[in-house]
Amino acid sequence: MEKYDIVIGLEIHAELNTATKLFCSCKNDTAAEPNANVCPYCMSLPGAFPRPNRVAIEKAILAGMAFDCKINEQTFFERKHYFYPDLPAGYQITQLDQPQCLGGHIMLKSGKKIRLNRIHLEEDAGKLNHNEVLGETLVDLNRAGVPLLEMVTEPDISTAQEAVEFLEEVRSRFVFSGTANCRMEEGGMRCDVNISLKPKGRKEFGARVEMKNLNSFRSVARAIEYESTRHAKLLDDGKKIDMETRKWNDGKGISTSMRGKEGVLDYMHYNDHDQYPIRVTEDDIAQLRATLPKLAHEYRKEFTESLGLPEYDTEILTREKSICTFFLLSIDLIPEPKKIANWILTDVLARCTNYEIRITAEQFTKIIKMVDARKITKTNALELMDKIWDNPKADPEKIAKEMGIIGGVTEKDIASIVTELISANAQAVTDYTSTPDKVLNFFMGQLMKRTQGKADSVIAREIIIKLLVGKDNV
Ligand SMILES: [Zn+2]
């Protein structure tokens, strides 16, 4: 492998999160009952005409801005013809000649620039549901006509790691810009990989293979590793690499040929004569640019430079938009970023599945305030958090009262109980010098029993040691 340079380009599809489809007013909801969101247009019935969705075009432009693309002021839609049962019209409407967004780039952490060729807008096809048991295939057209972004990169990626870092950043920018939700497990973001190998230092590219069906970042990495090893082996043996499209089988960890060069499709692109060109003015673009939300990399910079958070914290806080938003709302309520970050990184994230925070920033900060005021212990605070998780209306103070965890066990109370315990257990006090841990645990146990676990364990520990050491000194 050291003998070769790997050349990788990616094609990424992301479904826009508009309310309706690209050319009709059907709901953009692919998870609904099959064929619940269809109309004569997206079923391609004769006589139905497309009506472009302004929001989809605006979101495509915003997405382009998130990658510093040049925004084309005029575009038009074209028909790309091919036959497949999930495409009732026999063609897909896309932008070939004049994509909505041109160029753009992402910088990897290493400082390497990955250039984009384009981002264009097109409609998604339907979905085939294969039923192995019945041996039937059913067509679901909920997805037909859903607005889709296609991003094409230049062949600037050289390793599986770079591909994954790039994809993570792409996903983050789509999500933070509010244009696409990119739920990969639901097919909301898909990726094809173009890969070729060439002897190190040579300019001309080798024969290129396109790999399809990659639906997780992990499978992209595995497919790149597998395919580059396969190419290197063929080249080492002096064999020729066929230019072809291959399908990645994630279960088996191998790629298999889908269609060879002779199977390259002639898509016969024609203008879609049912539609006018789309024009956006400089003013439109400026107005949209003003609405582009802050992106994760901008938050990272801000959290490090203005809030003084360590890199590790900012990485995690900006990994998902839900976490970032929760953090921002929480520091509005308690302006102590490091303290809030610590609570989120340890106690909130430990309770999340897929980064879904099921507690409001108001509830969360109320709990922290109760701990700070020593009304409840940290241990009880976590129990309280579990109790109101998933219940956004619950008032933490009220629930804490119901749970009987509001202690009112002050430092003074702890000190007086510990003083009593010390005078009642002379032997234990004597043993403190030889077996400090054992004695400490004994007093902690007694104290918790007397306070029904409501004493703050950290404070209690400090007080016990202080009073025991005081005794020793006497
Ligand atoms: Zn429709």
PDB file of N, CA and C in Angstrom, residues 27-28 71 86 88 135-136 147 182 190 254 333 365 411-412 464:
ATOM      1  N   LYS A  27     -46.694  16.397   2.319  1.00  0.00           N
ATOM      2  CA  LYS A  27     -45.817  16.479   3.485  1.00  0.00           C
ATOM      3  C   LYS A  27     -44.485  15.772   3.224  1.00  0.00           C
ATOM      4  N   ASN A  28     -43.418  16.382   3.674  1.00  0.00           N
ATOM      5  CA  ASN A  28     -42.103  15.732   3.609  1.00  0.00           C
ATOM      6  C   ASN A  28     -41.938  14.899   4.878  1.00  0.00           C
ATOM      7  N   ILE A  71     -22.923  31.075  -4.741  1.00  0.00           N
ATOM      8  CA  ILE A  71     -24.343  30.804  -5.000  1.00  0.00           C
ATOM      9  C   ILE A  71     -24.691  31.271  -6.415  1.00  0.00           C
ATOM     10  N   ASP A  86     -38.980   2.616  -8.524  1.00  0.00           N
ATOM     11  CA  ASP A  86     -39.296   3.629  -7.502  1.00  0.00           C
ATOM     12  C   ASP A  86     -39.378   5.036  -8.091  1.00  0.00           C
ATOM     13  N   PRO A  88     -41.584   6.789 -10.711  1.00  0.00           N
ATOM     14  CA  PRO A  88     -42.716   6.578 -11.628  1.00  0.00           C
ATOM     15  C   PRO A  88     -42.643   7.405 -12.909  1.00  0.00           C
ATOM     16  N   GLY A 135     -42.099 -12.775  -0.888  1.00  0.00           N
ATOM     17  CA  GLY A 135     -41.477 -12.695  -2.207  1.00  0.00           C
ATOM     18  C   GLY A 135     -42.037 -11.535  -3.020  1.00  0.00           C
ATOM     19  N   GLU A 136     -42.490 -10.499  -2.319  1.00  0.00           N
ATOM     20  CA  GLU A 136     -43.102  -9.357  -3.005  1.00  0.00           C
ATOM     21  C   GLU A 136     -42.251  -8.104  -2.818  1.00  0.00           C
ATOM     22  N   PRO A 147     -37.190  16.942  -1.269  1.00  0.00           N
ATOM     23  CA  PRO A 147     -36.013  17.701  -1.733  1.00  0.00           C
ATOM     24  C   PRO A 147     -34.709  17.126  -1.181  1.00  0.00           C
ATOM     25  N   CYS A 182     -30.176  14.903   8.636  1.00  0.00           N
ATOM     26  CA  CYS A 182     -29.105  13.915   8.426  1.00  0.00           C
ATOM     27  C   CYS A 182     -29.219  12.690   9.331  1.00  0.00           C
ATOM     28  N   ARG A 190     -26.963   9.962   2.833  1.00  0.00           N
ATOM     29  CA  ARG A 190     -26.356   8.774   2.214  1.00  0.00           C
ATOM     30  C   ARG A 190     -25.045   9.189   1.536  1.00  0.00           C
ATOM     31  N   ILE A 254     -17.547  -6.907   2.436  1.00  0.00           N
ATOM     32  CA  ILE A 254     -16.927  -6.973   1.094  1.00  0.00           C
ATOM     33  C   ILE A 254     -17.719  -6.114   0.107  1.00  0.00           C
ATOM     34  N   LEU A 333     -28.979  30.957  32.060  1.00  0.00           N
ATOM     35  CA  LEU A 333     -29.640  30.901  33.367  1.00  0.00           C
ATOM     36  C   LEU A 333     -28.627  30.860  34.516  1.00  0.00           C
ATOM     37  N   THR A 365     -31.081  23.791  35.449  1.00  0.00           N
ATOM     38  CA  THR A 365     -30.387  24.820  36.243  1.00  0.00           C
ATOM     39  C   THR A 365     -31.016  24.968  37.631  1.00  0.00           C
ATOM     40  N   GLU A 411     -24.428  22.574  57.402  1.00  0.00           N
ATOM     41  CA  GLU A 411     -23.092  22.205  57.893  1.00  0.00           C
ATOM     42  C   GLU A 411     -23.085  22.184  59.423  1.00  0.00           C
ATOM     43  N   LYS A 412     -23.863  23.140  59.987  1.00  0.00           N
ATOM     44  CA  LYS A 412     -23.946  23.222  61.440  1.00  0.00           C
ATOM     45  C   LYS A 412     -24.564  21.939  62.007  1.00  0.00           C
ATOM     46  N   ILE A 464     -16.147  15.563  59.301  1.00  0.00           N
ATOM     47  CA  ILE A 464     -15.733  14.423  60.146  1.00  0.00           C
ATOM     48  C   ILE A 464     -14.215  14.430  60.338  1.00  0.00           C
TER      49      ILE A 464
END
